Short mmCIF file of C-alpha atoms and ligand atoms in Angstrom, two decimals:
data_model
loop_
_atom_site.label_atom_id
_atom_site.label_comp_id
_atom_site.label_asym_id
_atom_site.label_seq_id
_atom_site.Cartn_x
_atom_site.Cartn_y
_atom_site.Cartn_z
CA UNK A 712 47.22 14.13 -38.77
CA UNK A 713 43.75 14.96 -39.98
CA UNK A 714 41.93 11.97 -38.08
CA UNK A 715 44.17 12.50 -34.74
CA UNK A 716 42.90 15.76 -34.32
CA UNK A 717 39.82 15.37 -34.50
CA UNK A 718 39.61 12.26 -32.83
CA UNK A 719 41.61 14.77 -29.95
CA UNK A 720 38.66 16.67 -30.26
CA UNK A 721 36.78 14.85 -29.43
CA UNK A 722 38.45 13.00 -26.25
CA UNK A 723 38.60 16.77 -24.84
CA UNK A 724 35.14 16.65 -25.67
CA UNK A 725 33.99 14.04 -23.51
CA UNK A 726 35.91 14.46 -21.02
CA UNK A 727 34.85 18.22 -21.25
CA UNK A 728 31.10 16.37 -21.02
CA UNK A 729 32.33 13.92 -18.01
CA UNK A 730 33.96 16.60 -15.61
CA UNK A 731 30.27 19.07 -16.49
CA UNK A 732 28.40 16.42 -15.35
CA UNK A 733 30.90 15.87 -11.95
CA UNK A 734 30.53 19.58 -11.30
CA UNK A 735 26.19 19.07 -11.21
CA UNK A 736 25.65 15.05 -9.81
CA UNK A 737 28.69 15.73 -8.01
CA UNK A 738 27.62 19.72 -6.23
CA UNK A 739 24.25 16.95 -5.59
CA UNK A 740 25.57 15.27 -3.71
CA UNK A 741 27.77 17.42 -1.16
CA UNK A 742 24.88 19.66 -1.18
CA UNK A 743 22.94 16.06 0.07
CA UNK A 744 25.96 15.62 2.74
CA UNK A 745 25.81 18.68 4.00
CA UNK A 746 22.21 19.09 4.85
CA UNK A 747 22.46 15.84 6.97
CA UNK A 748 25.86 17.09 8.48
CA UNK A 749 23.69 20.28 9.35
CA UNK A 750 20.44 18.00 10.08
CA UNK A 751 22.40 15.86 12.84
CA UNK A 752 23.81 19.26 13.85
CA UNK A 753 20.00 20.49 14.40
CA UNK A 754 19.31 17.34 16.75
CA UNK A 755 16.64 16.58 14.06
CA UNK A 756 15.52 12.40 13.68
CA UNK A 757 16.68 11.54 9.95
CA UNK A 758 13.55 8.94 8.83
CA UNK A 759 14.42 7.72 5.76
CA UNK A 760 11.02 6.71 3.82
CA UNK A 761 10.43 4.16 0.49
CA UNK A 762 7.23 4.51 -0.26
CA UNK A 763 5.53 1.91 -2.50
CA UNK A 764 3.57 3.67 -5.12
CA UNK A 765 1.17 5.48 -5.72
CA UNK A 766 -1.66 3.28 -7.08
CA UNK A 767 -4.42 3.73 -5.03
CA UNK A 768 -6.65 6.47 -3.20
CA UNK A 769 -5.34 5.04 0.50
CA UNK A 770 -1.49 4.81 -0.51
CA UNK A 771 -2.29 9.04 -1.06
CA UNK A 772 -3.84 9.60 2.18
CA UNK A 773 -0.95 7.03 3.71
CA UNK A 774 2.45 9.32 1.92
CA UNK A 775 0.81 12.31 3.34
CA UNK A 776 0.00 11.17 6.81
CA UNK A 777 3.45 10.38 6.65
CA UNK A 778 4.66 13.53 5.37
CA UNK A 779 2.18 15.09 8.01
CA UNK A 780 4.29 13.09 10.94
CA UNK A 781 7.46 13.36 10.13
CA UNK A 782 7.61 17.31 10.43
CA UNK A 783 10.44 19.77 11.39
CA UNK A 784 8.04 21.18 13.96
CA UNK A 785 8.30 17.27 15.02
CA UNK A 786 11.76 16.55 15.18
CA UNK A 787 12.59 14.53 11.76
CA UNK A 788 13.63 15.66 8.74
CA UNK A 789 12.08 13.31 6.59
CA UNK A 790 14.05 11.03 3.51
CA UNK A 791 11.13 10.45 0.93
CA UNK A 792 11.30 8.16 -1.30
CA UNK A 793 8.06 6.79 -4.14
CA UNK A 794 9.24 3.61 -5.77
CA UNK A 795 6.39 2.89 -7.93
CA UNK A 796 5.52 -0.63 -7.08
CA UNK A 797 8.80 -1.82 -8.40
CA UNK A 798 10.66 -4.29 -5.22
CA UNK A 799 13.40 -2.90 -6.98
CA UNK A 800 13.01 0.71 -6.81
CA UNK A 801 12.70 0.03 -3.20
CA UNK A 802 16.23 -1.99 -2.30
CA UNK A 803 17.61 0.52 -4.25
CA UNK A 804 15.39 3.69 -1.55
CA UNK A 805 16.84 1.07 1.48
CA UNK A 806 20.20 0.79 0.35
CA UNK A 807 20.53 4.82 -0.27
CA UNK A 808 19.11 5.76 3.62
CA UNK A 809 21.75 2.96 4.93
CA UNK A 810 24.58 4.97 3.46
CA UNK A 811 23.24 7.90 4.23
CA UNK A 812 22.58 6.78 7.82
CA UNK A 813 20.01 8.08 9.13
CA UNK A 814 18.20 7.10 12.23
CA UNK A 815 15.86 4.80 11.45
CA UNK A 816 14.05 3.22 7.80
CA UNK A 817 10.39 3.16 7.62
CA UNK A 818 8.47 1.16 4.13
CA UNK A 819 5.62 0.04 3.33
CA UNK A 820 6.86 -3.28 1.47
CA UNK A 821 5.27 -3.89 -1.92
CA UNK A 822 5.09 -7.89 -1.89
CA UNK A 823 6.51 -9.83 1.27
CA UNK A 824 9.37 -11.83 0.42
CA UNK A 825 12.98 -10.63 -1.12
CA UNK A 826 14.00 -8.74 2.06
CA UNK A 827 15.72 -10.77 3.36
CA UNK A 828 20.42 -9.13 2.17
CA UNK A 829 18.51 -5.57 2.52
CA UNK A 830 17.78 -5.93 5.86
CA UNK A 831 20.61 -8.05 6.85
CA UNK A 832 22.76 -4.65 5.63
CA UNK A 833 20.05 -2.59 7.41
CA UNK A 834 20.76 -4.89 10.31
CA UNK A 835 24.52 -4.85 10.13
CA UNK A 836 24.93 -0.60 9.83
CA UNK A 837 22.18 -0.71 12.85
CA UNK A 838 19.80 0.96 11.71
CA UNK A 839 16.44 0.20 12.57
CA UNK A 840 13.59 -0.97 10.71
CA UNK A 841 9.87 -0.35 10.82
CA UNK A 842 7.28 -1.59 8.24
CA UNK A 843 3.86 0.38 7.04
CA UNK A 844 0.80 -0.45 6.18
CA UNK A 845 2.41 -4.14 4.72
CA UNK A 846 4.98 -7.07 6.32
CA UNK A 847 7.87 -8.77 4.99
CA UNK A 848 8.13 -13.08 4.55
CA UNK A 849 12.18 -12.99 6.33
CA UNK A 850 13.57 -15.74 8.05
CA UNK A 851 14.93 -13.28 10.26
CA UNK A 852 12.07 -11.44 12.47
CA UNK A 853 14.85 -9.39 14.22
CA UNK A 854 15.41 -8.30 10.61
CA UNK A 855 13.09 -5.49 11.40
CA UNK A 856 11.47 -3.74 14.27
CA UNK A 857 7.75 -3.71 14.30
CA UNK A 858 5.08 -3.39 12.27
CA UNK A 859 2.35 -0.19 12.26
CA UNK A 860 -0.28 -1.67 9.68
CA UNK A 861 -4.01 -3.59 8.89
CA UNK A 862 -4.86 -7.53 9.94
CA UNK A 863 -5.83 -8.20 6.29
CA UNK A 864 -6.25 -11.52 6.90
CA UNK A 865 -9.35 -10.52 9.73
CA UNK A 866 -10.28 -7.57 7.30
CA UNK A 867 -11.45 -10.97 4.34
CA UNK A 868 -13.01 -12.39 7.35
CA UNK A 869 -15.35 -8.87 7.58
CA UNK A 870 -15.59 -9.34 4.32
CA UNK A 871 -16.90 -13.42 4.22
CA UNK A 872 -19.07 -12.57 6.87
CA UNK A 873 -20.93 -9.34 5.87
CA UNK A 874 -21.62 -11.99 2.62
CA UNK A 875 -22.97 -14.21 5.39
CA UNK A 876 -25.12 -11.60 7.22
CA UNK A 877 -26.21 -10.80 4.31
CA UNK A 878 -26.91 -13.92 2.23
CA UNK A 879 -29.49 -14.54 5.65
CA UNK A 880 -30.70 -11.32 5.42
CA UNK A 881 -31.96 -11.85 1.92
CA UNK A 882 -33.24 -15.35 2.44
CA UNK A 883 -30.86 -16.52 -0.01
CA UNK A 884 -28.68 -18.63 2.36
CA UNK A 885 -28.98 -21.61 0.94
CA UNK A 886 -28.67 -20.78 -2.88
CA UNK A 887 -25.27 -21.00 -5.02
CA UNK A 888 -23.73 -16.85 -5.32
CA UNK A 889 -21.10 -17.22 -8.06
CA UNK A 890 -18.30 -14.93 -6.56
CA UNK A 891 -15.99 -13.15 -8.74
CA UNK A 892 -11.76 -11.54 -6.58
CA UNK A 893 -10.99 -8.73 -8.17
CA UNK A 894 -7.40 -9.57 -6.57
CA UNK A 895 -4.69 -6.42 -5.26
CA UNK A 896 -0.84 -6.94 -5.97
CA UNK A 897 0.43 -10.57 -6.35
CA UNK A 898 2.25 -11.46 -2.70
CA UNK A 899 1.42 -8.19 -1.62
CA UNK A 900 -0.11 -8.84 2.29
CA UNK A 901 -2.51 -7.32 1.83
CA UNK A 902 -3.85 -9.20 -1.55
CA UNK A 903 -2.58 -12.52 0.23
CA UNK A 904 -4.15 -11.55 3.71
CA UNK A 905 -7.46 -10.88 1.96
CA UNK A 906 -7.50 -13.51 0.31
CA UNK A 907 -6.85 -16.13 2.72
CA UNK A 908 -9.49 -14.44 5.50
CA UNK A 909 -12.20 -14.54 2.69
CA UNK A 910 -11.58 -17.75 1.45
CA UNK A 911 -11.07 -18.98 5.15
CA UNK A 912 -15.29 -18.08 5.68
CA UNK A 913 -15.93 -19.11 1.80
CA UNK A 914 -14.48 -22.17 2.74
CA UNK A 915 -17.86 -22.74 5.38
CA UNK A 916 -20.37 -22.22 2.51
CA UNK A 917 -20.40 -24.93 -0.02
CA UNK A 918 -22.77 -22.57 -2.38
CA UNK A 919 -20.76 -20.13 -2.96
CA UNK A 920 -17.72 -20.74 -6.12
CA UNK A 921 -15.91 -18.44 -6.58
CA UNK A 922 -15.81 -18.62 -9.95
CA UNK A 923 -11.98 -17.05 -10.37
CA UNK A 924 -9.66 -14.97 -8.32
CA UNK A 925 -7.66 -12.35 -10.96
CA UNK A 926 -4.75 -9.55 -10.52
CA UNK A 927 -5.94 -6.23 -10.61
CA UNK A 928 -3.05 -4.91 -9.23
CA UNK A 929 -5.23 -2.45 -6.79
CA UNK A 930 -5.67 -0.14 -9.47
CA UNK A 931 -8.58 1.35 -11.59
CA UNK A 932 -7.83 0.96 -14.73
CA UNK A 933 -6.71 -2.31 -14.24
CA UNK A 934 -9.85 -3.04 -12.47
CA UNK A 935 -11.98 -2.51 -14.60
CA UNK A 936 -10.31 -4.74 -17.30
CA UNK A 937 -9.71 -7.26 -15.57
CA UNK A 938 -13.84 -6.76 -14.83
CA UNK A 939 -14.65 -6.67 -18.18
CA UNK A 940 -12.83 -10.01 -18.84
CA UNK A 941 -15.14 -11.94 -16.14
CA UNK A 942 -17.97 -10.48 -17.48
CA UNK A 943 -17.73 -11.76 -20.77
CA UNK A 944 -16.37 -15.20 -19.35
CA UNK A 945 -19.26 -15.61 -17.15
CA UNK A 946 -22.78 -15.32 -17.59
CA UNK A 947 -24.14 -15.27 -14.00
CA UNK A 948 -22.25 -13.21 -11.09
CA UNK A 949 -23.92 -12.03 -8.35
CA UNK A 950 -21.09 -11.41 -6.60
CA UNK A 951 -17.83 -9.12 -7.06
CA UNK A 952 -14.94 -9.41 -4.04
CA UNK A 953 -12.93 -6.63 -4.69
CA UNK A 954 -9.65 -6.05 -3.08
CA UNK A 955 -9.99 -2.04 -3.12
CA UNK A 956 -11.76 1.05 -4.24
CA UNK A 957 -9.84 1.68 -6.79
CA UNK A 958 -10.43 -0.98 -8.01
CA UNK A 959 -14.34 -1.21 -7.55
CA UNK A 960 -14.41 1.85 -9.37
CA UNK A 961 -12.64 0.39 -12.72
CA UNK A 962 -15.70 -2.76 -11.48
CA UNK A 963 -18.13 -0.81 -11.62
CA UNK A 964 -17.45 0.62 -15.30
CA UNK A 965 -18.05 -2.35 -16.48
CA UNK A 966 -20.75 -3.75 -14.88
CA UNK A 967 -22.82 -0.86 -16.07
CA UNK A 968 -21.41 -0.82 -19.65
CA UNK A 969 -22.34 -4.69 -19.70
CA UNK A 970 -25.55 -2.89 -18.94
CA UNK A 971 -25.73 -5.10 -15.35
CA UNK A 972 -26.61 -3.00 -12.23
CA UNK A 973 -24.61 -2.74 -8.64
CA UNK A 974 -25.26 -2.51 -5.33
CA UNK A 975 -28.19 -3.12 -3.12
CA UNK A 976 -30.71 -2.90 -5.30
CA UNK A 977 -28.68 -4.05 -7.81
CA UNK A 978 -27.68 -7.73 -9.84
CA UNK A 979 -24.41 -7.71 -8.83
CA UNK A 980 -23.62 -6.94 -5.24
CA UNK A 981 -19.64 -4.98 -4.04
CA UNK A 982 -17.86 -5.67 -1.92
CA UNK A 983 -15.09 -3.92 -0.67
CA UNK A 984 -11.99 -2.30 0.53
CA UNK A 985 -10.54 0.53 1.97
CA UNK A 986 -13.45 3.00 2.31
CA UNK A 987 -12.13 6.47 0.45
CA UNK A 988 -14.31 9.25 0.34
CA UNK A 989 -15.75 8.26 -2.66
CA UNK A 990 -16.34 4.78 -1.99
CA UNK A 991 -18.21 5.47 1.26
CA UNK A 992 -19.95 7.84 -0.92
CA UNK A 993 -20.91 4.81 -3.10
CA UNK A 994 -21.92 2.91 -0.33
CA UNK A 995 -24.30 5.69 1.15
CA UNK A 996 -26.10 6.04 -2.41
CA UNK A 997 -25.92 1.49 -1.89
CA UNK A 998 -24.31 1.11 -4.86
CA UNK A 999 -21.13 -0.02 -3.24
CA UNK A 1000 -22.96 -2.75 -0.41
CA UNK A 1001 -20.16 -2.78 2.06
CA UNK A 1002 -16.97 -1.23 2.14
CA UNK A 1003 -14.29 -3.07 4.77
CA UNK A 1004 -12.53 -0.07 6.25
CA UNK A 1005 -8.56 -0.06 5.45
CA UNK A 1006 -6.94 3.06 7.69
CA UNK A 1007 -4.31 4.65 6.23
CA UNK A 1008 -3.56 7.07 8.74
CA UNK A 1009 -0.34 4.99 10.25
CA UNK A 1010 1.32 8.66 10.78
CA UNK A 1011 0.72 9.54 14.50
CA UNK A 1012 1.05 5.26 14.87
CA UNK A 1013 4.96 5.89 13.63
CA UNK A 1014 5.49 8.80 15.90
CA UNK A 1015 4.52 6.61 18.08
CA UNK A 1016 6.42 4.27 17.83
CA UNK A 1017 9.52 6.15 17.77
CA UNK A 1018 9.64 8.06 20.27
CA UNK A 1019 8.95 4.74 22.44
CA UNK A 1020 12.66 3.57 20.95
CA UNK A 1021 13.97 6.97 21.63
CA UNK A 1022 12.91 6.44 25.28
CA UNK A 1023 14.54 3.19 25.24
CA UNK A 1024 11.47 1.38 25.50
CA UNK A 1025 10.41 -2.01 23.40
CA UNK A 1026 7.95 -2.37 21.69
CA UNK A 1027 6.12 -5.11 20.51
CA UNK A 1028 6.40 -6.69 17.25
CA UNK A 1029 3.06 -6.23 15.24
CA UNK A 1030 0.37 -2.94 16.15
CA UNK A 1031 -2.48 -2.73 13.84
CA UNK A 1032 -4.52 0.80 13.35
CA UNK A 1033 -8.56 0.62 13.97
CA UNK A 1034 -10.64 -0.54 11.15
CA UNK A 1035 -14.66 -0.54 10.98
CA UNK A 1036 -17.11 -1.98 7.46
CA UNK A 1037 -19.03 0.52 6.21
CA UNK A 1038 -23.19 -0.40 4.89
CA UNK A 1039 -25.18 1.96 4.51
CA UNK A 1040 -26.63 2.01 7.56
CA UNK A 1041 -23.64 3.25 9.19
CA UNK A 1042 -22.18 5.97 6.77
CA UNK A 1043 -24.24 9.06 8.17
CA UNK A 1044 -23.00 13.14 7.18
CA UNK A 1045 -21.11 13.10 9.50
CA UNK A 1046 -18.30 10.11 8.59
CA UNK A 1047 -18.43 11.62 4.84
CA UNK A 1048 -18.02 15.04 6.70
CA UNK A 1049 -14.66 14.01 8.46
CA UNK A 1050 -13.47 11.59 5.87
CA UNK A 1051 -10.16 13.73 3.87
CA UNK A 1052 -8.77 10.80 1.92
O1 GYE B 2546 -6.00 -1.66 0.19
C1 GYE B 2546 -4.66 -0.78 -2.17
C2 GYE B 2546 -2.92 -0.02 -1.42
O2 GYE B 2546 -1.88 -2.12 1.57
C3 GYE B 2546 -3.69 -1.72 2.56
O3 GYE B 2546 -2.22 -1.09 -0.88
C4 GYE B 2546 -2.75 -1.86 1.49
C5 GYE B 2546 -3.27 -1.48 0.16
C6 GYE B 2546 -4.76 -0.91 -0.39
O4 GYE B 2546 -2.99 0.55 -2.37
O5 GYE B 2546 -5.18 0.63 -1.55
#
């Protein structure tokens, strides 16, 4: 008897918890739907943005640029999701955008492969997909409408060409040069492109020795850790190619802690990518030799693309944002004042 009654009580308890959960989460679901219906009534364009993470200064600026573009004032309703550098989270976010029937899906793919199925689902739901910053490697290119981002291969080439010129200037063009590479997220467009671009120049110089290229995930902590490993392993390093500024910050710390110096007058040359404000200041003072700009301000470009699509105009498959190369010579006070990230 007693046992039975306690079993019943437990069941009633479970039921109560279930009902409460349904009330809490169910009501959330309903408010989302209500919100969307209201939005549609308002005639705003609903954009689902899946950002890949918040690993770097570039990424923070990129997110801000998107959030500043897709505002109510501009006629948009933004559904934003941060995938925290995990593809599975991006897949989930995109599927949720599809079930919410957003008007456009924008996403910055953390890696290039593994998107065919989810993009097919978006296509079947007739939701146009726009890629931002990085790109995808899919069988059927009609699975996305266009890509707004950087020419990563060209960025890598720019880094190589800068090194060529610098060595020539120093009269060291024929001497052997030991290079280590801190690479970004493995399989991401930025890592792949920058690697291909730099390697294509390096291949032309038999005296450039790429001692090792290792992934440091585009983060400062990893950059420091991987650089420390390089310093312990290789007695002589002349150049560090770091595929983003955050890794560079970590690497510089590791180099200094090892007792070596960096930059224009230092033991080790630093080639970096992104050109966020903190890094440009280091270029100006000669700590970083060169910074290949990667422009995160893609919100305005995305707005223009959607305007064209809304007007029924055809768009190109790829739009590249404008990007510069910064050395001590051209990082003026004006450049620093203008940089907001
Ligand atoms: O260089 C890095 C970020 O894909 C261009 O991703 C982007 C890269 C950028 O985390 O800082």
